[in-house]
XYZ file of C-alpha atoms in Angstrom:
747
model
C 118.305 107.596 145.512
C 117.879 111.018 147.098
C 114.422 112.163 146.838
C 114.717 114.481 144.348
C 115.058 111.505 141.877
C 111.889 110.013 142.921
C 109.785 113.004 142.607
C 108.886 115.270 139.931
C 106.919 118.306 141.621
C 103.621 119.655 139.412
C 104.849 123.243 140.037
C 107.723 122.446 137.825
C 105.690 120.874 135.389
C 103.721 124.286 135.399
C 106.914 126.509 135.317
C 108.240 124.121 132.473
C 105.189 124.393 130.170
C 105.534 128.767 130.883
C 109.291 128.626 129.866
C 108.729 126.492 127.034
C 105.576 128.266 126.008
C 107.628 131.415 125.740
C 110.906 129.756 124.089
C 108.574 128.034 120.754
C 106.303 131.088 120.621
C 109.932 133.013 119.560
C 110.769 129.946 117.817
C 108.337 130.323 115.404
C 107.061 134.215 115.726
C 108.423 134.353 111.606
C 105.592 131.788 110.730
C 102.818 132.646 113.375
C 102.043 136.224 113.021
C 100.803 136.847 109.644
C 101.495 133.181 108.544
C 99.934 129.789 108.984
C 102.033 127.584 111.551
C 102.613 124.659 109.331
C 103.514 123.370 105.622
C 101.973 120.100 103.633
C 99.802 118.680 105.269
C 99.678 120.842 108.403
C 97.452 123.635 106.711
C 96.281 121.141 104.107
C 94.961 117.976 106.337
C 95.201 119.233 110.071
C 94.146 122.313 110.063
C 90.731 122.093 108.440
C 89.713 118.909 110.740
C 90.785 121.309 113.352
C 88.683 124.439 112.600
C 85.510 122.126 111.012
C 82.273 121.677 113.514
C 83.501 118.566 115.722
C 80.510 116.047 114.319
C 81.022 112.069 113.600
C 80.729 112.339 109.633
C 81.311 114.801 107.169
C 79.900 115.162 103.656
C 83.035 116.795 102.468
C 85.189 114.188 101.578
C 84.824 110.800 99.424
C 80.893 112.004 99.573
C 80.709 110.771 102.902
C 83.765 109.892 105.321
C 83.099 108.737 109.224
C 85.340 111.584 110.842
C 85.316 110.142 114.152
C 87.335 106.775 112.542
C 89.996 108.926 111.223
C 92.399 109.126 114.156
C 95.078 112.042 112.635
C 91.834 114.299 112.423
C 92.215 114.973 116.233
C 89.031 114.112 116.614
C 89.521 112.976 120.450
C 92.645 114.612 120.375
C 92.587 116.209 124.207
C 94.950 119.098 123.652
C 92.776 119.664 119.977
C 89.045 119.257 122.078
C 90.423 121.850 124.696
C 92.262 124.067 122.570
C 89.365 124.180 120.195
C 86.424 124.334 122.977
C 88.097 127.554 123.979
C 88.317 128.978 120.606
C 91.937 128.735 120.026
C 93.326 128.882 116.445
C 95.234 125.934 114.984
C 98.523 127.537 115.262
C 98.017 127.522 119.124
C 97.037 123.783 118.774
C 100.824 123.242 116.893
C 102.793 125.008 119.004
C 100.972 123.186 122.226
C 102.694 120.315 120.489
C 106.092 121.608 120.714
C 105.234 122.275 123.694
C 103.987 118.921 124.973
C 107.478 117.370 123.584
C 109.542 119.685 125.523
C 107.927 119.213 128.756
C 107.471 115.894 128.247
C 111.107 115.517 127.936
C 111.871 117.360 130.917
C 109.806 115.158 132.982
C 111.540 112.401 131.506
C 114.932 113.722 132.170
C 114.184 115.286 135.469
C 113.285 111.785 136.854
C 116.021 109.569 135.218
C 118.308 112.116 136.677
C 117.172 114.237 139.607
C 118.441 117.596 137.889
C 115.987 120.504 136.750
C 118.850 121.597 134.102
C 119.335 117.928 132.894
C 115.833 117.989 132.208
C 115.594 121.070 130.209
C 118.561 119.541 128.080
C 116.327 116.648 127.439
C 113.460 118.943 126.748
C 115.503 120.898 124.447
C 117.255 117.952 122.326
C 113.940 116.079 122.104
C 111.501 118.785 120.886
C 114.292 120.710 118.537
C 115.589 117.361 117.255
C 115.234 117.327 113.345
C 112.567 114.766 113.605
C 110.020 116.421 115.728
C 110.678 119.860 113.915
C 110.573 118.063 110.758
C 106.948 116.601 111.670
C 105.495 120.000 111.391
C 103.196 118.684 108.732
C 102.119 115.980 110.836
C 100.901 117.657 114.151
C 99.517 114.590 115.212
C 102.702 112.744 115.284
C 104.145 115.932 117.595
C 101.265 115.733 119.934
C 102.100 111.523 120.052
C 105.539 111.781 120.929
C 104.923 114.529 123.721
C 102.211 112.231 125.524
C 105.065 108.880 125.038
C 107.665 111.062 126.647
C 105.107 111.851 129.400
C 104.482 107.821 129.411
C 107.795 107.114 129.854
C 108.591 109.522 132.925
C 105.467 108.075 134.509
C 106.847 104.505 134.079
C 110.605 105.928 135.465
C 108.680 107.078 138.562
C 106.893 104.489 139.246
C 109.791 102.253 139.118
C 111.404 105.160 141.409
C 108.395 105.902 143.678
C 105.741 103.177 143.178
C 102.637 105.588 144.037
C 99.561 105.592 143.414
C 100.146 109.070 141.188
C 102.557 107.535 139.202
C 100.214 104.663 138.204
C 97.725 107.360 137.393
C 100.212 109.322 135.396
C 101.241 106.425 133.386
C 97.619 105.353 132.519
C 96.549 108.735 131.823
C 99.399 109.243 129.459
C 99.004 106.111 127.617
C 95.411 107.048 126.923
C 96.427 110.424 125.690
C 99.149 108.849 123.486
C 96.230 106.805 121.894
C 93.670 109.445 121.671
C 96.379 111.755 119.799
C 95.915 110.475 116.592
C 99.236 108.447 114.927
C 98.573 104.597 115.486
C 102.272 104.462 114.118
C 104.076 106.422 116.638
C 101.880 104.753 119.054
C 102.872 101.388 118.323
C 106.634 102.290 118.268
C 106.252 104.023 121.415
C 104.715 101.003 123.220
C 107.599 99.121 121.667
C 110.181 101.516 123.976
C 107.756 101.426 126.605
C 107.765 97.821 126.726
C 111.292 97.803 126.690
C 111.975 100.002 129.191
C 109.308 97.744 131.369
C 111.170 94.952 131.005
C 114.698 96.185 132.267
C 113.107 97.812 135.167
C 111.226 95.067 136.332
C 114.784 92.984 136.446
C 115.862 95.741 138.680
C 113.533 95.085 141.050
C 113.271 92.452 143.832
C 109.709 92.634 143.466
C 109.688 92.153 139.705
C 105.948 89.882 139.382
C 103.931 92.956 141.407
C 105.527 95.856 139.831
C 105.697 94.230 135.915
C 101.913 93.735 136.919
C 101.217 97.089 138.309
C 102.806 98.549 135.263
C 101.227 96.552 132.627
C 97.618 97.402 134.348
C 98.615 101.038 134.381
C 99.061 100.813 130.327
C 96.187 98.535 129.874
C 94.287 100.674 131.374
C 95.544 104.133 129.789
C 95.049 101.638 126.128
C 91.009 100.972 127.330
C 90.578 104.688 128.139
C 92.011 105.458 124.515
C 89.401 102.364 123.246
C 86.986 105.213 122.425
C 89.177 106.370 119.602
C 91.009 103.167 118.530
C 87.538 101.446 117.930
C 85.970 103.425 114.970
C 89.476 103.816 113.716
C 90.039 100.007 113.537
C 86.922 99.672 111.439
C 87.516 102.600 108.959
C 91.550 101.090 108.800
C 90.071 97.317 107.979
C 87.734 99.428 104.710
C 90.260 101.416 103.880
C 93.351 101.654 100.765
C 95.641 101.288 104.113
C 94.478 97.736 104.913
C 96.875 96.000 103.006
C 100.433 97.536 101.759
C 102.871 96.703 99.162
C 106.206 95.816 100.886
C 107.417 98.927 98.086
C 104.663 101.078 100.230
C 105.779 99.861 103.498
C 108.974 101.174 102.611
C 108.820 104.180 101.336
C 110.432 107.296 102.965
C 113.136 105.552 104.185
C 115.868 107.000 105.876
C 119.044 106.156 103.732
C 122.759 105.424 105.139
C 124.311 108.772 102.891
C 122.129 111.087 105.218
C 123.369 109.571 108.291
C 125.586 112.832 107.769
C 122.372 115.252 108.661
C 122.800 114.333 112.336
C 125.703 116.788 112.575
C 125.550 118.689 109.197
C 121.775 119.076 108.328
C 123.004 122.457 106.672
C 124.321 120.670 103.967
C 120.784 118.983 103.090
C 118.462 121.523 104.428
C 116.842 124.260 101.770
C 119.714 122.541 99.416
C 117.813 122.367 96.208
C 119.633 120.118 94.486
C 118.356 117.223 96.951
C 114.501 118.891 96.230
C 113.717 115.219 96.346
C 114.561 114.444 99.980
C 112.050 115.958 101.966
C 113.133 117.517 105.220
C 111.416 115.271 107.064
C 113.772 112.396 105.888
C 117.075 114.636 106.889
C 115.306 114.219 110.443
C 117.783 112.657 111.809
C 119.921 115.904 112.710
C 120.183 116.282 116.855
C 122.892 118.957 116.880
C 127.055 118.198 117.596
C 126.833 119.432 121.094
C 124.096 117.536 121.983
C 125.636 114.476 120.517
C 128.559 114.670 122.460
C 126.572 115.423 125.717
C 124.695 112.386 124.697
C 127.932 110.575 124.194
C 128.990 112.210 127.857
C 125.894 110.150 128.939
C 126.668 106.742 127.047
C 130.199 106.965 128.970
C 129.726 108.759 132.343
C 126.200 107.010 133.161
C 125.519 103.852 135.300
C 125.883 100.972 132.733
C 122.531 99.551 132.793
C 120.878 103.306 131.969
C 123.972 103.474 128.969
C 122.979 100.229 127.631
C 119.348 100.604 127.857
C 119.088 104.366 125.839
C 121.863 103.295 123.557
C 120.387 100.337 122.679
C 117.040 102.497 121.753
C 119.057 105.015 119.988
C 120.611 102.336 117.492
C 117.677 100.216 117.302
C 115.701 102.588 116.153
C 118.302 103.977 113.681
C 118.667 100.468 112.303
C 114.766 100.022 111.517
C 114.610 103.908 109.881
C 117.241 102.521 107.752
C 114.616 100.211 106.257
C 115.782 97.866 103.162
C 119.513 98.668 103.908
C 118.968 95.864 106.415
C 116.925 92.668 105.887
C 114.857 93.626 109.270
C 111.954 95.516 107.036
C 111.692 92.018 105.117
C 110.417 90.743 108.500
C 108.563 92.878 110.251
C 106.574 93.364 106.882
C 104.855 89.752 107.760
C 103.847 90.983 111.568
C 100.279 91.923 111.881
C 99.314 95.551 112.235
C 102.738 96.497 112.108
C 102.732 96.105 108.342
C 99.939 98.593 108.281
C 102.840 101.580 108.588
C 104.873 102.844 106.272
C 108.229 105.194 106.734
C 110.714 103.339 108.392
C 112.585 107.228 108.572
C 109.747 107.852 111.596
C 111.344 105.248 113.547
C 113.496 108.112 114.038
C 110.687 109.220 116.680
C 112.530 106.651 118.970
C 116.333 107.594 118.356
C 114.906 111.748 119.478
C 114.048 110.171 122.595
C 116.966 108.052 123.079
C 119.499 110.678 122.233
C 117.180 113.091 125.026
C 117.524 110.958 127.529
C 121.182 110.328 127.183
C 121.359 114.083 127.209
C 119.807 114.438 130.430
C 122.268 111.542 131.905
C 124.954 113.713 130.578
C 124.534 117.082 131.554
C 123.624 115.336 135.358
C 127.305 113.648 135.142
C 128.820 117.009 134.301
C 127.033 119.053 136.317
C 127.825 116.700 139.303
C 131.418 116.949 138.332
C 131.432 112.924 137.756
C 133.301 112.875 134.758
C 136.412 111.703 134.649
C 139.381 112.018 132.471
C 139.237 108.607 130.509
C 135.295 109.094 129.917
C 136.415 112.900 128.286
C 138.896 111.282 126.416
C 136.371 108.634 125.389
C 133.503 111.453 124.526
C 135.940 113.494 122.278
C 137.287 109.706 120.712
C 133.560 109.054 119.629
C 132.618 112.559 118.095
C 136.142 112.408 116.210
C 135.227 108.750 114.944
C 131.833 110.171 114.016
C 133.017 113.161 112.265
C 135.110 110.651 110.478
C 132.274 107.968 109.434
C 130.039 111.590 108.328
C 132.867 112.831 106.207
C 133.021 108.824 104.716
C 129.765 108.437 103.997
C 129.608 112.594 102.287
C 132.424 111.325 100.335
C 131.120 107.974 98.985
C 127.297 108.125 99.454
C 126.420 112.173 98.938
C 124.799 113.157 95.618
C 127.463 114.982 93.820
C 125.774 118.189 94.093
C 127.129 119.132 97.601
C 130.120 116.996 97.183
C 133.510 119.064 96.951
C 137.279 118.123 97.883
C 137.109 117.046 101.697
C 140.208 119.185 102.592
C 138.417 122.470 101.423
C 135.172 121.442 102.955
C 137.290 120.671 106.574
C 138.242 124.655 106.892
C 135.031 126.800 107.834
C 136.122 129.615 105.992
C 135.789 127.779 102.691
C 132.479 125.495 103.597
C 131.285 126.761 106.402
C 128.093 124.387 106.497
C 130.788 121.519 107.102
C 133.578 123.829 108.946
C 131.020 125.391 111.627
C 129.962 122.392 113.080
C 134.025 120.803 113.267
C 134.390 123.753 115.325
C 131.062 123.462 117.553
C 132.325 120.011 118.462
C 135.472 121.566 119.565
C 133.552 124.161 121.279
C 131.737 121.710 123.306
C 134.623 119.034 124.154
C 136.092 121.736 125.698
C 133.000 122.527 127.714
C 133.180 119.334 129.005
C 136.555 119.423 129.669
C 135.690 122.227 131.590
C 133.045 120.253 133.347
C 136.322 118.586 135.466
C 136.870 121.676 137.450
C 133.724 123.859 137.385
C 130.848 121.400 137.250
C 127.925 123.902 137.371
C 129.114 126.153 135.508
C 129.891 124.002 132.129
C 126.604 122.176 132.443
C 124.941 125.256 132.052
C 127.174 126.812 129.103
C 126.831 123.178 127.587
C 122.804 123.170 127.795
C 122.802 126.831 126.078
C 125.061 125.917 123.212
C 123.020 122.878 122.401
C 119.660 125.635 122.417
C 122.120 128.008 120.250
C 122.618 125.394 118.073
C 119.276 123.516 117.545
C 117.644 127.134 117.147
C 120.003 128.289 115.056
C 120.057 124.991 112.143
C 116.211 125.366 112.186
C 116.556 129.259 110.950
C 117.639 127.718 107.444
C 114.699 124.964 107.181
C 112.691 125.180 104.262
C 109.672 125.297 106.033
C 109.850 128.723 106.974
C 109.625 129.511 103.488
C 106.881 127.409 102.771
C 104.092 128.099 105.326
C 101.142 129.660 103.423
C 100.322 133.459 104.238
C 97.333 133.812 107.183
C 94.307 134.515 105.794
C 93.954 133.122 102.131
C 90.860 132.028 101.088
C 90.952 128.195 100.946
C 88.343 128.243 97.552
C 88.636 130.448 94.907
C 86.495 133.498 95.810
C 85.177 133.278 92.190
C 84.010 129.948 92.785
C 82.708 129.655 96.225
C 79.163 131.003 95.494
C 78.360 128.411 92.736
C 80.194 125.385 95.253
C 77.815 127.093 98.394
C 74.702 127.255 96.019
C 75.515 123.569 94.883
C 75.587 122.239 98.473
C 72.590 124.145 99.409
C 70.710 122.061 96.662
C 72.580 118.967 98.132
C 74.969 118.396 95.227
C 78.336 117.379 95.441
C 81.861 118.456 94.157
C 84.149 116.764 92.035
C 87.797 118.203 91.733
C 89.559 116.190 89.107
C 93.271 117.620 89.630
C 92.879 116.723 93.659
C 94.953 117.883 96.441
C 96.852 119.947 93.951
C 93.953 122.082 92.453
C 94.686 125.607 93.020
C 91.321 126.442 92.910
C 90.138 123.904 95.599
C 93.377 122.673 97.391
C 93.616 119.829 99.573
C 90.748 119.781 101.909
C 89.732 123.049 101.489
C 85.852 121.805 100.875
C 86.110 120.722 104.467
C 87.366 124.194 105.794
C 84.007 125.456 104.155
C 81.403 122.999 104.407
C 81.447 122.335 100.969
C 79.724 118.787 99.992
C 82.387 116.929 98.075
C 83.579 113.352 96.378
C 87.279 114.565 96.480
C 89.465 114.894 99.643
C 92.565 113.694 100.806
C 92.683 111.715 103.601
C 95.554 108.059 103.521
C 91.881 106.489 104.945
C 90.291 106.455 101.768
C 87.459 103.815 102.063
C 88.843 100.911 99.302
C 85.565 100.093 97.955
C 84.966 103.862 96.869
C 88.731 104.406 95.123
C 88.247 101.232 92.915
C 84.550 102.103 91.790
C 85.521 106.433 91.261
C 88.973 106.043 90.039
C 89.524 109.125 93.209
C 93.097 107.740 94.953
C 94.129 109.052 98.417
C 95.161 112.370 97.323
C 91.639 113.685 96.109
C 92.700 112.886 92.464
C 91.048 111.398 89.536
C 93.798 109.106 88.083
C 91.231 107.866 84.680
C 89.052 110.801 83.632
C 88.251 109.696 80.649
C 86.997 106.604 82.446
C 85.060 108.650 85.153
C 83.089 110.980 82.725
C 82.358 109.321 79.783
C 78.120 109.028 79.355
C 78.002 105.428 79.958
C 79.544 105.745 83.570
C 77.086 106.815 86.378
C 79.202 106.809 89.327
C 79.103 110.694 89.588
C 75.127 110.785 88.945
C 74.512 108.286 91.659
C 77.408 110.577 94.230
C 75.074 113.689 93.391
C 78.024 115.440 91.648
C 76.512 118.308 90.202
C 79.956 120.249 89.601
C 83.096 119.303 88.678
C 86.829 121.321 88.762
C 88.919 120.848 86.139
C 92.188 122.130 84.678
C 93.048 125.076 81.661
C 92.458 122.925 78.615
C 90.191 119.885 79.703
C 86.905 119.463 78.052
C 84.446 116.734 79.316
C 81.923 115.660 76.932
C 79.077 117.889 76.244
C 75.978 118.018 76.174
C 76.390 116.248 79.779
C 79.049 118.789 81.031
C 78.589 122.433 80.284
C 80.412 125.345 81.367
C 79.591 127.655 84.704
C 83.078 129.659 85.115
C 86.001 129.570 83.209
C 89.704 130.985 84.667
C 93.494 131.042 83.875
C 93.932 128.201 86.140
C 91.100 126.058 85.401
C 87.557 125.547 84.568
C 83.615 124.933 86.907
C 81.818 122.445 84.960
C 77.814 120.992 85.546
C 76.956 118.112 85.478
C 73.668 118.204 84.139
C 72.584 114.461 85.404
C 72.754 114.926 88.480
C 70.739 112.951 90.659
C 69.342 114.458 93.916
C 70.434 112.768 97.472
C 66.850 110.607 97.294
C 64.748 109.209 94.696
C 62.214 106.450 94.650
C 63.182 103.698 92.144
C 60.324 101.143 90.494
C 62.966 97.784 90.390
C 65.558 96.439 92.059
C 68.243 94.327 90.797
C 70.070 92.092 92.540
C 73.879 92.322 91.484
C 77.149 91.362 93.706
C 81.055 92.628 92.839
C 82.081 92.572 89.086
C 78.995 92.618 87.799
C 77.473 95.590 89.557
C 80.676 97.239 89.369
C 80.599 96.682 85.538
C 77.001 97.953 85.264
C 77.613 101.522 87.058
C 80.574 102.050 84.118
C 78.724 100.718 81.456
C 75.348 101.146 82.021
C 73.766 97.759 81.071
C 73.020 95.301 82.934
C 74.106 91.475 82.831
C 70.704 90.757 80.618
C 71.303 92.903 78.332
C 68.782 96.057 79.572
C 69.867 99.579 80.040
C 70.847 100.420 83.553
C 69.066 103.721 84.418
C 69.629 104.589 87.858
C 66.718 106.929 87.711
C 64.226 103.815 87.793
C 66.597 100.674 88.895
C 68.833 100.372 91.842
C 71.379 97.193 92.295
C 71.016 95.698 95.535
C 73.465 93.484 97.223
C 72.346 90.412 99.534
C 68.791 91.798 99.301
C 66.107 89.743 97.077
C 65.204 91.336 93.341
C 61.773 92.850 93.031
C 58.957 95.921 91.186
C 58.297 98.439 93.527
C 55.403 101.235 93.643
C 55.882 103.349 90.809
C 53.753 106.168 92.134
C 56.248 107.623 95.265
C 57.735 110.893 95.828
C 60.190 111.922 98.665
C 60.878 115.602 99.941
C 64.129 116.666 102.082
C 62.925 117.852 105.347
C 66.423 118.506 106.582
C 69.895 117.737 106.166
C 73.358 117.870 108.308
C 76.823 116.374 108.887
C 75.688 112.980 109.470
C 71.782 112.676 109.133
C 69.316 113.267 106.814
C 65.468 113.435 106.846
C 62.850 112.797 104.288
C 58.978 112.886 104.026
C 57.545 110.257 101.803
C 54.348 109.339 99.998
C 53.471 106.302 97.947
C 50.704 104.780 96.462
C 52.253 101.372 97.430
C 55.587 99.870 98.960
C 58.709 101.855 97.582
C 62.424 101.559 97.218
C 64.010 104.903 98.784
C 67.822 105.448 97.054
C 69.432 107.809 99.149
C 73.261 109.007 97.758
C 74.403 108.351 101.334
C 77.462 106.500 101.394
C 77.270 102.465 102.329
C 79.373 102.867 105.389
C 78.605 100.482 108.470
C 77.055 102.905 111.554
C 74.259 104.232 109.349
C 70.673 103.903 110.880
C 67.488 104.485 109.314
C 63.771 105.052 110.811
C 60.668 105.250 109.112
C 58.234 106.996 111.321
C 60.690 106.152 114.266
C 60.517 102.612 113.696
C 64.067 101.133 112.934
C 64.420 99.238 109.301
C 67.460 97.697 107.620
C 69.554 99.878 105.195
C 69.813 97.401 102.117
C 73.646 98.484 100.182
C 72.628 99.936 96.977
C 74.640 101.099 93.498
C 77.809 99.573 95.148
C 78.243 102.993 96.951
C 74.871 104.588 98.446
C 72.251 103.235 100.152
C 68.624 101.926 99.892
C 65.428 101.409 102.233
C 62.057 99.800 101.653
C 59.555 102.486 102.494
C 55.975 101.005 103.259
C 53.073 103.048 101.005
C 51.199 105.709 102.913
C 52.780 109.329 103.958
C 56.210 108.633 106.205
C 59.070 110.050 107.833
C 62.243 108.677 106.944
C 65.692 109.275 109.118
C 69.170 108.075 108.307
C 71.500 108.799 110.829
C 75.279 107.586 111.644
C 75.972 106.316 114.930
C 78.420 103.967 114.710
C 78.520 100.620 117.170
C 82.105 100.931 117.095
C 82.180 104.438 118.615
C 79.997 102.813 121.512
C 82.094 99.548 122.065
C 84.691 102.138 122.155
C 83.075 104.249 125.069
C 81.657 101.247 126.988
C 85.773 99.682 127.123
C 86.724 103.430 128.071
C 84.365 103.287 131.010
C 86.194 99.847 132.185
C 89.704 101.387 131.641
C 88.513 103.699 133.910
C 87.248 101.661 136.809
C 90.438 99.453 136.337
C 92.500 102.742 136.341
C 90.758 104.278 139.674
C 90.408 100.555 141.374
C 94.062 99.854 140.604
C 94.984 103.394 141.774
C 93.169 103.052 145.283
C 94.553 99.903 146.138
C 98.187 100.795 145.469
C 97.410 104.004 147.368
C 97.169 101.547 150.285
C 99.739 99.499 149.448
C 102.530 101.204 147.303
C 105.519 99.568 145.424
C 108.466 98.622 147.165
C 111.304 101.489 146.578
C 114.176 99.964 144.442
C 117.440 99.260 146.298
């Protein structure tokens, strides 16, 4: 191979980054300036995490939530850390993800073909594919996709060049994949990396050494990412996602009826008749020009390359179809894999495979490697695709978008179908031109692909759904009340959760308001079961939670409740604070403080303890009053000094300090979630934390004046840090050895 095919100069990456940055600023210009770049989970989930202070714990979700364990929060995302530290806003973080995808695609195409133009084509095809743009509401997935493209480019470079730089690049890319925050795409991308590694290994004379070096690079990268992986695994094991039903596992499937969206997206995008199909599920769009050039790559590229990337495309498509094939039934029994819902997200691998084939196709046109047979086969492939798409439109698509086929084939009758057909004809002509004017035709193909991709996305629904920038996340009428309650140590409950117009989604997180509501797919399972609050923050049975006998809200220090218009909470426990046309703010008069002493502890586990919380009755028939009695697990029952006082000395995200005074040994109840990682000290001496009242914590305090401190410092994080240090040593040591003895270059 020639030198350009084995090299990826840093200067080219810098130039590509600048060019794609300008491109995406222009691409998103109408939604960036004066609006928030994103819709759905973008501003509702990702933005609050990006803009908040980077602490391990937050009191603004579910009465206490380990942010460090939620990878999707972006806590460890390297781009988020850098941009947030430099003071850039959320829009910059979103754009950076798309630039990352584009430059990663460029790097992959450049290494595969040795052509800069092919790299540009791959970057465009990948970063503006329907799937990647459709993930505008899942920013972590966009970043993971970009780093995975870099990882593939580094693996290809290691195969072709065998240098220590490629080794380090592969390790760092894999680490960033893990740190970026979407373990689902990390798993899917890991499968692609494994497949490419096996194929490249079989192509080498030094198979064992190359395979060992590549695996060592990936292992080192995985260990570097363990700082995020370790606390995340802890949270996942305790969350509502720890076990999915098969129905949830196959939810959001890319059905066969949506396959025409690969080339005819305008029939689906923005079509109100198909409002039940989120745009991300129409994410198979790749564009007619890109599709044709990818077909050129499949026909004209070396057979092994065509088979490799073609298998990735077809395999991911089959997986994306979900229960339309028998594969999900088998995959549902694979540990860890069965934690990921949404088979349509396998379109990520499809987009990546199509981008690689596009690079191979552009390189073939640019170098004049097209035979007459290749052009004919490519044109025939496009005709077959159009025929299949039309058949699916006729038989599978909802009738709301179906008109007689003869009319739809006429661009002047239905341009949504006719325009892609004409674009396909133009692209075939450019491919034919490539036999006579190769470089010129290749440039025209890349320009045509870019114009088509940009034009299609102009009609996307997300351009109309992005919220106005500067819109306060909290109702200004409620904000003073919520801020005052947070200063008092009280928490907020929003009965409607994510969809409440007064306190939407994770608005409490943005404003630093203490809350038992919130939105996260990793909501702790026990909390959800006891409170009846789902992962969207919605109370699915409000009547059970607010009855007088239920003391859960009192124990969680819930002082304020936001309700819908017309909803009434039973007095005298609840009294109105503020009434508005779209809802009302209600006060819970029985709210408990953040810490108090009880005179008796009763040992109750499991269902008996939960029943006592919801019925205020102990198994022995006595009334359960949380002000005087605490329910403890794995601790001996007992009576404690009634002459005790607790005063808050300081409180922040993930820590609480109290001054206590007791005439005798006392039992202190603290309204902080009983989650692994909390540590307690009394006068600086470590003491055990007792899980109390199912959801919160308790500490035994000796007689006298004491200082009690609780702090969140999870051991899972420090295990991850230790593994990351081990990974760094592994990568550095292997890179030094590889520098002295590089891999043999393949023949």
